[in-house]
Amino acid sequence: MTPVQGARARARIEITAAIKDEARRQLAAEGAAKLSLRAVARELGMVSSALYRYFPSRDELLTALIIDAYDAVGAAAEQAHATALTAAPGDHLAHWTAACRAVRTWAVAHPHEYALIYGSPVPGYTAPEDTIGPASRVGLLLVGIARAAYQDKGIALLPLPDVLAPEARRLAEDMAPDLPPPLAVALVSAWAQLFGLVSFEVFGQFNNVVQARDTFFAAAAERLGRETGLLRTC
Amino acid sequence: MTPVQGARARARIEITAAIKDEARRQLAAEGAAKLSLRAVARELGMVSSALYRYFPSRDELLTALIIDAYDAVGAAAEQAHATALTAAPGDHLAHWTAACRAVRTWAVAHPHEYALIYGSPVPGYTAPEDTIGPASRVGLLLVGIARAAYQDKGIALLPLPDVLAPEARRLAEDMAPDLPPPLAVALVSAWAQLFGLVSFEVFGQFNNVVQARDTFFAAAAERLGRETGLLRTC
DNA sequence: GTCTATAACGAGATAGAC
DNA sequence: GTCTATCTCGTTATAGAC
C-alpha cells in the first residue's frame, strides 16, 4: 500500500498481463500443446528463468489462461443476460437467447481461447480444482435463467424415461435443489448442445454447410430454450 | 495380381497400417500437434526418410488418420443403424437413437481419434478436400433416417423464423432437395447438438456433473430425434 | 521399379557450464 | 543472465539392395 509497494505491485501485474498476452498469441499460432515458457520469455526479451517468478510452471500458466478464458466467456454471457433482463423484463426466452448469443460471439472472436477450454484436452495437462468455479459460470447462468422462468410461470417438460429418474434426482440435488429433476436434465443437455453448436462453427464443421451462421445460431438457441421449457408451445 | 506383386502390395499395406497404428499411439500420448514422423519411424525401427515412401509428408499422414477416424465413426453409426433397421422396422426414432449411441460408443472408445476430428483444429494444418466425404458420413446417415421418417408418415416441425427462410431453402437444396427446409435446419442443428453431447463427455466437461453417462446420453439423443420430428408428441 | 539407408540442411528446443 | 554443445524436427538428395 506504500508508494513503493504499489509500484512494485503494479509492475508485477503489468508483467503478468504481458506474459499472458504473449502466451495467448502463441496459443493462436502453435496451439496449447506447444505452449513453451521459453518462447514466451524470448518474445518478451526476458530470460526463461525470470518467468518462473510469475508462473511456477508451464502448467500454471496454462491454468491461468484457462481460468481467464472461462471468466471471459462467463462475463460476456452474464453481461448480455443483464442487459436483456432490463431490455425485456419477464421474457425468459429472450434472456436465454441473449446469453447463448453472447457465448457464441465471444467464441467466434476468440477461437483459440475457446479451443483451449472447450476443445480437445491438452495432452499431459490436467486442470486443477481452481478451474471448476470459472468453468461453471455459463452453466450456472443458464440454471438461473431457467429458475426465473420456473418460478415465474412453471415449466412443462416431457416426462423422463424411468431409468433416468435416479440420475435426474442426483443432478437436481447437486446443481439446483429447488428445480424439478426433469428440468435439471434438460438444462445439462441444453448446455452441452449449445456448445455443440458453437464448437461446430468455431472448429470449422459448418464450413460448406451453414452459411448464415448468425441467424442459424439464433434460431437454434431459441429452439434450445423453448425445449428447456422456457416457453410452452405445444 | 501375380504372386510377386501380391506380396509387395501386401507388405506395403501392412507397413502402411503399422505406421498409422504407431501414429495413433503417438496421437494418444502427445496429441496431434506433436505428431512426428521421426518418432514414428524410430519406434518402428525404420529411418525417417523411409516413411516418405508411404506418406509424402507429415500432413498427409495426419490426413490419413483423420479420414480413417471419420470412416470408423461413420461405419459404426451405419452398422448400428442397419441393425436397428431389421430389429425394429418402421421405428424411426429407434433407428435414430441407435446411430447416435454408436457415435458416442465409438467416441468414448477412441477419445484421441475423436479429438482429432471433432476437437480443436490442429495448428498449421488445413484439411484437404479428401476429408469432406468421410466427414459427411454421419450427417448423411442422419439425413437418411429423417428422410425415411418423412416419407413414411410426414413430420411436424415448429415453423422457422422468417429471417432463416432463405438459409433453410439453401440448406435443403444442398443436402436434401426432397426434404422440407425446416427439416433440413432441424437436422443440421441436431447434428451439431449430438456432437456437443459427445464432446462434453469425451472432453471431460461432464466430470463431476453427469454420472450415469449412458442413460443420460440415450435420453438426450432420443429427445433430439423427437425434436427433429421423428415422432410427433405434442 | 520399389524400397531402405546415409547424410545433410536449416530451424528450433534443451541442458548445463560458466 | 549468457553461451555453447547437443538434442529434436521435417524434408530432401543420393546411393545402393532387392
Short mmCIF file of C-alpha atoms (C1' of nucleotides) in Angstrom, two decimals:
data_model
loop_
_atom_site.label_atom_id
_atom_site.label_comp_id
_atom_site.label_asym_id
_atom_site.label_seq_id
_atom_site.Cartn_x
_atom_site.Cartn_y
_atom_site.Cartn_z
CA MET A 1 0.00 0.00 0.00
CA THR A 2 3.00 2.35 0.33
CA PRO A 3 4.03 4.02 -2.91
CA VAL A 4 6.99 1.70 -3.39
CA GLN A 5 4.98 -1.44 -2.81
CA GLY A 6 2.29 -0.04 -5.04
CA ALA A 7 4.73 0.50 -7.85
CA ARG A 8 6.14 -2.97 -7.40
CA ALA A 9 2.70 -4.50 -7.32
CA ARG A 10 1.71 -2.55 -10.40
CA ALA A 11 4.78 -3.70 -12.28
CA ARG A 12 4.10 -7.26 -11.29
CA ILE A 13 0.54 -7.02 -12.58
CA GLU A 14 1.69 -5.47 -15.83
CA ILE A 15 4.33 -8.09 -16.45
CA THR A 16 1.94 -10.87 -15.57
CA ALA A 17 -0.50 -9.45 -18.09
CA ALA A 18 2.22 -9.15 -20.73
CA ILE A 19 3.21 -12.78 -20.21
CA LYS A 20 -0.38 -13.94 -20.58
CA ASP A 21 -0.86 -11.79 -23.68
CA GLU A 22 2.20 -13.28 -25.32
CA ALA A 23 1.12 -16.77 -24.26
CA ARG A 24 -2.27 -16.18 -25.88
CA ARG A 25 -0.52 -15.13 -29.07
CA GLN A 26 1.40 -18.40 -29.06
CA LEU A 27 -1.78 -20.28 -28.32
CA ALA A 28 -3.17 -18.93 -31.55
CA ALA A 29 -0.04 -19.63 -33.56
CA GLU A 30 1.07 -23.01 -32.29
CA GLY A 31 -1.66 -24.41 -30.10
CA ALA A 32 -1.80 -25.18 -26.41
CA ALA A 33 0.26 -28.35 -26.70
CA LYS A 34 3.29 -26.41 -27.88
CA LEU A 35 2.99 -23.53 -25.45
CA SER A 36 6.51 -23.07 -24.09
CA LEU A 37 7.71 -20.79 -21.32
CA ARG A 38 10.99 -20.30 -23.17
CA ALA A 39 9.36 -19.00 -26.32
CA VAL A 40 7.20 -16.64 -24.30
CA ALA A 41 10.26 -15.33 -22.49
CA ARG A 42 12.22 -14.91 -25.68
CA GLU A 43 9.44 -12.92 -27.31
CA LEU A 44 9.26 -10.64 -24.28
CA GLY A 45 13.03 -10.10 -24.20
CA MET A 46 13.28 -11.90 -20.89
CA VAL A 47 15.15 -14.98 -19.87
CA SER A 48 13.14 -18.09 -19.26
CA SER A 49 14.11 -18.36 -15.61
CA ALA A 50 12.66 -14.91 -14.99
CA LEU A 51 9.20 -16.18 -15.92
CA TYR A 52 9.21 -18.57 -13.01
CA ARG A 53 8.81 -15.61 -10.68
CA TYR A 54 5.40 -15.10 -12.20
CA PHE A 55 4.30 -18.63 -13.07
CA PRO A 56 5.87 -21.60 -11.29
CA SER A 57 5.41 -23.86 -14.31
CA ARG A 58 4.08 -24.09 -17.82
CA ASP A 59 1.01 -25.83 -16.48
CA GLU A 60 0.26 -22.97 -14.10
CA LEU A 61 0.47 -20.52 -16.97
CA LEU A 62 -1.92 -22.73 -18.90
CA THR A 63 -4.24 -22.82 -15.89
CA ALA A 64 -4.21 -19.03 -15.70
CA LEU A 65 -5.11 -18.81 -19.38
CA ILE A 66 -7.89 -21.34 -18.94
CA ILE A 67 -9.35 -19.51 -15.96
CA ASP A 68 -9.17 -16.22 -17.83
CA ALA A 69 -10.96 -17.73 -20.79
CA TYR A 70 -13.74 -19.25 -18.69
CA ASP A 71 -14.13 -15.95 -16.90
CA ALA A 72 -14.23 -14.01 -20.15
CA VAL A 73 -16.93 -16.12 -21.74
CA GLY A 74 -18.82 -16.24 -18.46
CA ALA A 75 -18.67 -12.48 -18.04
CA ALA A 76 -19.78 -11.94 -21.64
CA ALA A 77 -22.79 -14.17 -21.12
CA GLU A 78 -23.66 -12.62 -17.77
CA GLN A 79 -23.46 -9.12 -19.13
CA ALA A 80 -25.63 -9.92 -22.13
CA HIS A 81 -28.10 -11.53 -19.77
CA ALA A 82 -28.16 -8.48 -17.51
CA THR A 83 -28.81 -6.21 -20.49
CA ALA A 84 -31.63 -8.44 -21.71
CA LEU A 85 -33.10 -8.51 -18.20
CA THR A 86 -33.77 -4.78 -18.31
CA ALA A 87 -34.49 -4.59 -22.03
CA ALA A 88 -37.16 -7.29 -21.98
CA PRO A 89 -38.21 -7.98 -18.40
CA GLY A 90 -40.12 -11.19 -17.98
CA ASP A 91 -39.22 -12.54 -21.41
CA HIS A 92 -37.24 -15.52 -20.22
CA LEU A 93 -36.70 -16.87 -23.68
CA ALA A 94 -35.11 -13.57 -24.70
CA HIS A 95 -32.81 -13.73 -21.68
CA TRP A 96 -31.80 -17.25 -22.65
CA THR A 97 -31.02 -16.43 -26.27
CA ALA A 98 -29.12 -13.30 -25.26
CA ALA A 99 -26.82 -15.37 -23.06
CA CYS A 100 -26.37 -18.01 -25.75
CA ARG A 101 -25.56 -15.46 -28.44
CA ALA A 102 -23.02 -13.81 -26.18
CA VAL A 103 -21.27 -17.14 -25.75
CA ARG A 104 -21.15 -17.65 -29.50
CA THR A 105 -19.99 -14.10 -30.18
CA TRP A 106 -17.18 -14.43 -27.70
CA ALA A 107 -16.17 -17.82 -29.10
CA VAL A 108 -16.06 -16.57 -32.69
CA ALA A 109 -13.99 -13.59 -31.60
CA HIS A 110 -11.58 -15.72 -29.54
CA PRO A 111 -11.40 -19.08 -31.30
CA HIS A 112 -8.10 -20.17 -29.78
CA GLU A 113 -9.10 -19.40 -26.24
CA TYR A 114 -12.39 -21.14 -26.93
CA ALA A 115 -10.47 -24.18 -28.19
CA LEU A 116 -8.42 -24.12 -25.02
CA ILE A 117 -11.45 -24.56 -22.79
CA TYR A 118 -13.99 -26.39 -24.95
CA GLY A 119 -11.75 -28.23 -27.44
CA SER A 120 -9.52 -31.25 -27.13
CA PRO A 121 -7.85 -31.64 -23.75
CA VAL A 122 -4.19 -30.61 -23.70
CA PRO A 123 -2.09 -33.81 -23.57
CA GLY A 124 -0.34 -34.26 -20.27
CA TYR A 125 -2.24 -31.45 -18.59
CA THR A 126 -4.93 -31.98 -16.00
CA ALA A 127 -6.92 -28.99 -14.85
CA PRO A 128 -6.66 -28.22 -11.12
CA GLU A 129 -9.70 -27.54 -8.96
CA ASP A 130 -9.28 -23.79 -9.37
CA THR A 131 -10.83 -24.02 -12.80
CA ILE A 132 -14.11 -25.56 -11.60
CA GLY A 133 -15.62 -22.28 -10.44
CA PRO A 134 -14.94 -20.24 -13.59
CA ALA A 135 -15.86 -23.24 -15.75
CA SER A 136 -19.31 -23.29 -14.15
CA ARG A 137 -20.25 -19.69 -14.79
CA VAL A 138 -22.12 -20.16 -18.06
CA GLY A 139 -23.86 -23.26 -16.77
CA LEU A 140 -24.94 -21.53 -13.59
CA LEU A 141 -26.25 -18.61 -15.62
CA LEU A 142 -28.41 -20.97 -17.68
CA VAL A 143 -29.67 -22.55 -14.45
CA GLY A 144 -30.52 -19.09 -13.16
CA ILE A 145 -32.49 -18.21 -16.27
CA ALA A 146 -34.41 -21.46 -16.07
CA ARG A 147 -35.07 -20.92 -12.37
CA ALA A 148 -36.53 -17.47 -13.03
CA ALA A 149 -38.79 -18.90 -15.70
CA TYR A 150 -39.82 -21.77 -13.44
CA GLN A 151 -40.64 -19.52 -10.51
CA ASP A 152 -42.48 -17.15 -12.82
CA LYS A 153 -44.83 -19.48 -14.61
CA GLY A 154 -43.76 -23.05 -14.10
CA ILE A 155 -42.50 -25.31 -16.85
CA ALA A 156 -43.94 -28.10 -18.94
CA LEU A 157 -41.38 -30.70 -19.88
CA LEU A 158 -41.61 -34.11 -21.44
CA PRO A 159 -41.51 -36.88 -18.86
CA LEU A 160 -38.18 -38.64 -18.40
CA PRO A 161 -37.61 -42.33 -19.00
CA ASP A 162 -37.74 -44.22 -15.70
CA VAL A 163 -34.11 -45.35 -15.91
CA LEU A 164 -33.01 -41.73 -15.81
CA ALA A 165 -35.00 -40.83 -12.69
CA PRO A 166 -32.24 -41.52 -10.14
CA GLU A 167 -29.64 -39.60 -12.13
CA ALA A 168 -32.11 -36.75 -12.58
CA ARG A 169 -32.71 -36.56 -8.83
CA ARG A 170 -28.98 -36.60 -8.14
CA LEU A 171 -28.35 -33.93 -10.77
CA ALA A 172 -31.06 -31.67 -9.42
CA GLU A 173 -29.79 -32.06 -5.84
CA ASP A 174 -26.29 -31.21 -6.95
CA MET A 175 -26.95 -28.16 -9.07
CA ALA A 176 -30.33 -26.79 -8.15
CA PRO A 177 -32.33 -28.50 -5.38
CA ASP A 178 -35.21 -26.08 -5.93
CA LEU A 179 -35.80 -27.19 -9.50
CA PRO A 180 -37.63 -30.32 -10.66
CA PRO A 181 -35.29 -33.12 -11.75
CA PRO A 182 -36.53 -33.20 -15.37
CA LEU A 183 -35.58 -29.54 -15.71
CA ALA A 184 -32.11 -30.25 -14.38
CA VAL A 185 -31.63 -32.94 -17.02
CA ALA A 186 -32.96 -30.67 -19.75
CA LEU A 187 -30.60 -27.92 -18.65
CA VAL A 188 -27.50 -30.07 -18.73
CA SER A 189 -28.49 -31.37 -22.16
CA ALA A 190 -29.14 -27.90 -23.47
CA TRP A 191 -25.84 -26.70 -22.01
CA ALA A 192 -23.89 -29.39 -23.88
CA GLN A 193 -25.90 -28.90 -27.06
CA LEU A 194 -25.36 -25.15 -27.00
CA PHE A 195 -21.62 -25.67 -27.01
CA GLY A 196 -22.03 -28.28 -29.72
CA LEU A 197 -23.45 -25.59 -31.99
CA VAL A 198 -20.68 -23.16 -31.09
CA SER A 199 -17.91 -25.74 -31.46
CA PHE A 200 -19.11 -26.86 -34.87
CA GLU A 201 -18.96 -23.28 -36.07
CA VAL A 202 -15.65 -22.38 -34.45
CA PHE A 203 -13.92 -25.63 -35.35
CA GLY A 204 -14.95 -25.48 -39.00
CA GLN A 205 -17.51 -28.27 -39.16
CA PHE A 206 -20.04 -25.81 -40.61
CA ASN A 207 -17.74 -24.86 -43.50
CA ASN A 208 -19.55 -25.51 -46.77
CA VAL A 209 -22.66 -26.36 -44.78
CA VAL A 210 -24.11 -23.44 -42.87
CA GLN A 211 -23.72 -20.00 -44.41
CA ALA A 212 -25.95 -17.64 -42.45
CA ARG A 213 -24.25 -18.56 -39.21
CA ASP A 214 -25.70 -15.78 -37.12
CA THR A 215 -29.38 -16.34 -37.86
CA PHE A 216 -28.90 -20.09 -37.85
CA PHE A 217 -27.42 -19.99 -34.38
CA ALA A 218 -30.01 -17.59 -33.06
CA ALA A 219 -32.80 -19.86 -34.22
CA ALA A 220 -31.13 -22.94 -32.79
CA ALA A 221 -30.51 -21.25 -29.44
CA GLU A 222 -34.10 -20.11 -29.23
CA ARG A 223 -35.22 -23.63 -30.03
CA LEU A 224 -32.98 -24.94 -27.25
CA GLY A 225 -34.53 -22.50 -24.84
CA ARG A 226 -38.03 -23.48 -25.86
CA GLU A 227 -37.24 -27.15 -25.44
CA THR A 228 -35.88 -26.46 -21.98
CA GLY A 229 -39.35 -25.30 -21.09
CA LEU A 230 -38.79 -21.57 -21.13
CA LEU A 231 -41.86 -21.13 -23.29
CA ARG A 232 -44.73 -23.52 -23.64
CA THR A 233 -45.51 -24.15 -27.27
CA CYS A 234 -47.36 -27.41 -27.56
CA MET B 1 -2.15 -59.76 -59.29
CA THR B 2 0.87 -62.08 -59.82
CA PRO B 3 2.27 -63.61 -56.62
CA VAL B 4 5.21 -61.21 -56.55
CA GLN B 5 3.06 -58.12 -56.92
CA GLY B 6 0.69 -59.54 -54.33
CA ALA B 7 3.47 -59.95 -51.82
CA ARG B 8 4.77 -56.44 -52.42
CA ALA B 9 1.31 -54.99 -52.23
CA ARG B 10 0.60 -56.93 -49.06
CA ALA B 11 3.80 -55.74 -47.45
CA ARG B 12 3.00 -52.20 -48.41
CA ILE B 13 -0.45 -52.43 -46.89
CA GLU B 14 0.95 -53.95 -43.72
CA ILE B 15 3.64 -51.32 -43.30
CA THR B 16 1.19 -48.53 -44.03
CA ALA B 17 -1.08 -49.93 -41.33
CA ALA B 18 1.82 -50.23 -38.89
CA ILE B 19 2.75 -46.59 -39.50
CA LYS B 20 -0.79 -45.45 -38.87
CA ASP B 21 -1.08 -47.60 -35.76
CA GLU B 22 2.08 -46.13 -34.31
CA ALA B 23 0.95 -42.64 -35.28
CA ARG B 24 -2.33 -43.23 -33.45
CA ARG B 25 -0.37 -44.31 -30.41
CA GLN B 26 1.52 -41.02 -30.52
CA LEU B 27 -1.71 -39.15 -31.05
CA ALA B 28 -2.92 -40.54 -27.75
CA ALA B 29 0.31 -39.82 -25.92
CA GLU B 30 1.32 -36.41 -27.23
CA GLY B 31 -1.53 -35.01 -29.25
CA ALA B 32 -1.87 -34.26 -32.93
CA ALA B 33 0.22 -31.10 -32.74
CA LYS B 34 3.27 -33.07 -31.70
CA LEU B 35 2.85 -35.98 -34.09
CA SER B 36 6.31 -36.50 -35.54
CA LEU B 37 7.36 -38.62 -38.50
CA ARG B 38 10.76 -39.19 -36.96
CA ALA B 39 9.34 -40.55 -33.73
CA VAL B 40 7.03 -42.86 -35.65
CA ALA B 41 9.93 -44.12 -37.73
CA ARG B 42 12.13 -44.58 -34.68
CA GLU B 43 9.50 -46.60 -32.88
CA LEU B 44 9.07 -48.84 -35.93
CA GLY B 45 12.81 -49.36 -36.31
CA MET B 46 12.83 -47.51 -39.59
CA VAL B 47 14.60 -44.42 -40.72
CA SER B 48 12.55 -41.27 -41.12
CA SER B 49 13.18 -40.89 -44.82
CA ALA B 50 11.75 -44.35 -45.44
CA LEU B 51 8.34 -43.15 -44.29
CA TYR B 52 8.15 -40.86 -47.28
CA ARG B 53 7.57 -43.93 -49.47
CA TYR B 54 4.24 -44.30 -47.67
CA PHE B 55 3.23 -40.76 -46.81
CA PRO B 56 4.56 -37.80 -48.79
CA SER B 57 4.52 -35.54 -45.74
CA ARG B 58 3.56 -35.33 -42.12
CA ASP B 59 0.34 -33.57 -43.05
CA GLU B 60 -0.65 -36.38 -45.40
CA LEU B 61 -0.19 -38.85 -42.57
CA LEU B 62 -2.44 -36.67 -40.44
CA THR B 63 -4.97 -36.57 -43.25
CA ALA B 64 -4.94 -40.37 -43.47
CA LEU B 65 -5.58 -40.61 -39.73
CA ILE B 66 -8.41 -38.10 -39.98
CA ILE B 67 -10.05 -39.93 -42.87
CA ASP B 68 -9.72 -43.24 -41.03
CA ALA B 69 -11.33 -41.75 -37.95
CA TYR B 70 -14.26 -40.25 -39.88
CA ASP B 71 -14.73 -43.55 -41.66
CA ALA B 72 -14.59 -45.51 -38.42
CA VAL B 73 -17.23 -43.43 -36.65
CA GLY B 74 -19.31 -43.33 -39.83
CA ALA B 75 -19.13 -47.09 -40.26
CA ALA B 76 -20.01 -47.67 -36.60
CA ALA B 77 -23.08 -45.46 -36.93
CA GLU B 78 -24.12 -47.01 -40.23
CA GLN B 79 -23.80 -50.52 -38.89
CA ALA B 80 -25.78 -49.76 -35.75
CA HIS B 81 -28.43 -48.18 -37.96
CA ALA B 82 -28.58 -51.23 -40.21
CA THR B 83 -29.01 -53.49 -37.21
CA ALA B 84 -31.77 -51.32 -35.81
CA LEU B 85 -33.47 -51.28 -39.20
CA THR B 86 -34.08 -55.01 -39.07
CA ALA B 87 -34.55 -55.22 -35.31
CA ALA B 88 -37.25 -52.56 -35.20
CA PRO B 89 -38.54 -51.89 -38.72
CA GLY B 90 -40.52 -48.71 -39.02
CA ASP B 91 -39.43 -47.35 -35.65
CA HIS B 92 -37.59 -44.31 -36.97
CA LEU B 93 -36.83 -42.97 -33.53
CA ALA B 94 -35.15 -46.25 -32.60
CA HIS B 95 -33.05 -46.06 -35.77
CA TRP B 96 -32.01 -42.53 -34.85
CA THR B 97 -31.00 -43.32 -31.29
CA ALA B 98 -29.15 -46.43 -32.42
CA ALA B 99 -27.00 -44.33 -34.74
CA CYS B 100 -26.43 -41.69 -32.07
CA ARG B 101 -25.42 -44.22 -29.46
CA ALA B 102 -22.99 -45.84 -31.86
CA VAL B 103 -21.32 -42.47 -32.40
CA ARG B 104 -20.97 -41.98 -28.66
CA THR B 105 -19.74 -45.51 -28.05
CA TRP B 106 -17.06 -45.13 -30.71
CA ALA B 107 -16.03 -41.73 -29.35
CA VAL B 108 -15.69 -42.98 -25.79
CA ALA B 109 -13.66 -45.95 -27.00
CA HIS B 110 -11.40 -43.78 -29.21
CA PRO B 111 -11.15 -40.43 -27.45
CA HIS B 112 -7.97 -39.29 -29.16
CA GLU B 113 -9.18 -40.07 -32.65
CA TYR B 114 -12.43 -38.36 -31.76
CA ALA B 115 -10.48 -35.32 -30.60
CA LEU B 116 -8.60 -35.35 -33.90
CA ILE B 117 -11.78 -34.93 -35.94
CA TYR B 118 -14.19 -33.14 -33.62
CA GLY B 119 -11.84 -31.27 -31.30
CA SER B 120 -9.64 -28.23 -31.70
CA PRO B 121 -8.18 -27.83 -35.19
CA VAL B 122 -4.52 -28.84 -35.48
CA PRO B 123 -2.45 -25.62 -35.71
CA GLY B 124 -0.90 -25.12 -39.12
CA TYR B 125 -2.88 -27.93 -40.68
CA THR B 126 -5.74 -27.42 -43.09
CA ALA B 127 -7.78 -30.42 -44.11
CA PRO B 128 -7.77 -31.20 -47.85
CA GLU B 129 -10.93 -31.89 -49.80
CA ASP B 130 -10.47 -35.65 -49.43
CA THR B 131 -11.79 -35.41 -45.92
CA ILE B 132 -15.15 -33.93 -46.89
CA GLY B 133 -16.68 -37.22 -47.99
CA PRO B 134 -15.79 -39.28 -44.90
CA ALA B 135 -16.61 -36.30 -42.67
CA SER B 136 -20.14 -36.28 -44.06
CA ARG B 137 -21.00 -39.92 -43.38
CA VAL B 138 -22.67 -39.47 -40.01
CA GLY B 139 -24.54 -36.39 -41.19
CA LEU B 140 -25.78 -38.14 -44.31
CA LEU B 141 -26.92 -41.08 -42.21
CA LEU B 142 -28.99 -38.77 -40.02
CA VAL B 143 -30.46 -37.20 -43.15
CA GLY B 144 -31.35 -40.66 -44.41
CA ILE B 145 -33.10 -41.57 -41.18
CA ALA B 146 -35.09 -38.35 -41.25
CA ARG B 147 -35.97 -38.91 -44.91
CA ALA B 148 -37.32 -42.36 -44.15
CA ALA B 149 -39.44 -40.96 -41.35
CA TYR B 150 -40.65 -38.13 -43.54
CA GLN B 151 -41.62 -40.39 -46.42
CA ASP B 152 -43.27 -42.78 -44.01
CA LYS B 153 -45.52 -40.50 -42.07
CA GLY B 154 -44.55 -36.91 -42.63
CA ILE B 155 -43.15 -34.64 -39.97
CA ALA B 156 -44.50 -31.87 -37.78
CA LEU B 157 -41.93 -29.22 -37.01
CA LEU B 158 -42.10 -25.82 -35.44
CA PRO B 159 -42.21 -23.03 -38.04
CA LEU B 160 -38.93 -21.25 -38.70
CA PRO B 161 -38.36 -17.54 -38.13
CA ASP B 162 -38.71 -15.64 -41.39
CA VAL B 163 -35.09 -14.46 -41.42
CA LEU B 164 -33.96 -18.05 -41.58
CA ALA B 165 -36.12 -18.98 -44.57
CA PRO B 166 -33.53 -18.26 -47.30
CA GLU B 167 -30.79 -20.15 -45.47
CA ALA B 168 -33.20 -23.02 -44.86
CA ARG B 169 -34.01 -23.22 -48.58
CA ARG B 170 -30.34 -23.14 -49.48
CA LEU B 171 -29.51 -25.81 -46.92
CA ALA B 172 -32.29 -28.11 -48.10
CA GLU B 173 -31.23 -27.69 -51.72
CA ASP B 174 -27.66 -28.50 -50.84
CA MET B 175 -28.14 -31.54 -48.68
CA ALA B 176 -31.59 -32.97 -49.39
CA PRO B 177 -33.75 -31.29 -52.04
CA ASP B 178 -36.56 -33.74 -51.32
CA LEU B 179 -36.94 -32.64 -47.71
CA PRO B 180 -38.75 -29.54 -46.45
CA PRO B 181 -36.38 -26.70 -45.49
CA PRO B 182 -37.40 -26.63 -41.82
CA LEU B 183 -36.39 -30.28 -41.53
CA ALA B 184 -33.01 -29.53 -43.08
CA VAL B 185 -32.40 -26.84 -40.47
CA ALA B 186 -33.53 -29.10 -37.66
CA LEU B 187 -31.21 -31.83 -38.90
CA VAL B 188 -28.13 -29.64 -39.01
CA SER B 189 -28.92 -28.34 -35.54
CA ALA B 190 -29.44 -31.82 -34.17
CA TRP B 191 -26.22 -32.98 -35.84
CA ALA B 192 -24.21 -30.27 -34.09
CA GLN B 193 -26.00 -30.79 -30.80
CA LEU B 194 -25.43 -34.53 -30.89
CA PHE B 195 -21.70 -33.96 -31.11
CA GLY B 196 -21.98 -31.36 -28.38
CA LEU B 197 -23.22 -34.06 -26.03
CA VAL B 198 -20.48 -36.45 -27.10
CA SER B 199 -17.72 -33.84 -26.89
CA PHE B 200 -18.73 -32.74 -23.40
CA GLU B 201 -18.46 -36.31 -22.22
CA VAL B 202 -15.24 -37.19 -24.06
CA PHE B 203 -13.52 -33.90 -23.25
CA GLY B 204 -14.32 -34.06 -19.56
CA GLN B 205 -16.91 -31.31 -19.23
CA PHE B 206 -19.30 -33.79 -17.63
CA ASN B 207 -16.81 -34.71 -14.89
CA ASN B 208 -18.44 -34.11 -11.51
CA VAL B 209 -21.68 -33.28 -13.31
CA VAL B 210 -23.19 -36.23 -15.14
CA GLN B 211 -22.65 -39.66 -13.63
CA ALA B 212 -24.98 -42.04 -15.44
CA ARG B 213 -23.47 -41.12 -18.79
CA ASP B 214 -25.03 -43.91 -20.78
CA THR B 215 -28.65 -43.39 -19.82
CA PHE B 216 -28.22 -39.64 -19.85
CA PHE B 217 -26.95 -39.71 -23.41
CA ALA B 218 -29.59 -42.16 -24.57
CA ALA B 219 -32.34 -39.91 -23.24
CA ALA B 220 -30.80 -36.80 -24.78
CA ALA B 221 -30.36 -38.49 -28.14
CA GLU B 222 -33.95 -39.67 -28.13
CA ARG B 223 -35.05 -36.17 -27.26
CA LEU B 224 -33.02 -34.84 -30.18
CA GLY B 225 -34.69 -37.30 -32.51
CA ARG B 226 -38.12 -36.37 -31.26
CA GLU B 227 -37.41 -32.70 -31.73
CA THR B 228 -36.25 -33.36 -35.26
CA GLY B 229 -39.75 -34.58 -35.96
CA LEU B 230 -39.15 -38.31 -35.95
CA LEU B 231 -42.05 -38.79 -33.60
CA ARG B 232 -44.97 -36.48 -33.04
CA THR B 233 -45.52 -35.93 -29.36
CA CYS B 234 -47.47 -32.72 -28.90
"C1'" DG C 1 10.54 -50.11 -60.31
"C1'" DT C 2 10.33 -50.36 -55.13
"C1'" DC C 3 12.28 -49.84 -51.14
"C1'" DT C 4 15.73 -48.61 -47.34
"C1'" DA C 5 19.82 -46.28 -45.55
"C1'" DT C 6 23.12 -42.47 -45.21
"C1'" DA C 7 23.90 -37.87 -44.91
"C1'" DA C 8 22.80 -33.41 -44.80
"C1'" DC C 9 20.04 -28.70 -44.48
"C1'" DG C 10 18.03 -25.11 -41.58
"C1'" DA C 11 15.28 -24.28 -37.90
"C1'" DG C 12 14.06 -24.79 -33.32
"C1'" DA C 13 14.31 -26.69 -28.45
"C1'" DT C 14 17.06 -28.05 -24.36
"C1'" DA C 15 20.63 -28.80 -20.63
"C1'" DG C 16 24.42 -27.39 -18.34
"C1'" DA C 17 28.66 -24.92 -17.61
"C1'" DC C 18 30.13 -20.53 -16.79
"C1'" DG D 1 21.78 -13.99 -17.31
"C1'" DT D 2 24.67 -15.76 -21.14
"C1'" DC D 3 26.76 -19.19 -24.25
"C1'" DT D 4 27.51 -23.35 -26.14
"C1'" DA D 5 27.10 -28.10 -27.17
"C1'" DT D 6 23.75 -31.29 -28.13
"C1'" DC D 7 19.32 -32.67 -28.98
"C1'" DT D 8 14.85 -32.63 -31.90
"C1'" DC D 9 12.17 -31.78 -36.11
"C1'" DG D 10 10.56 -32.06 -41.48
"C1'" DT D 11 12.41 -32.63 -45.55
"C1'" DT D 12 15.50 -33.61 -49.48
"C1'" DA D 13 19.38 -35.64 -52.31
"C1'" DT D 14 21.79 -39.63 -53.22
"C1'" DA D 15 23.36 -44.22 -53.41
"C1'" DG D 16 22.67 -48.93 -53.24
"C1'" DA D 17 19.82 -53.58 -52.26
"C1'" DC D 18 16.13 -56.33 -53.94
#
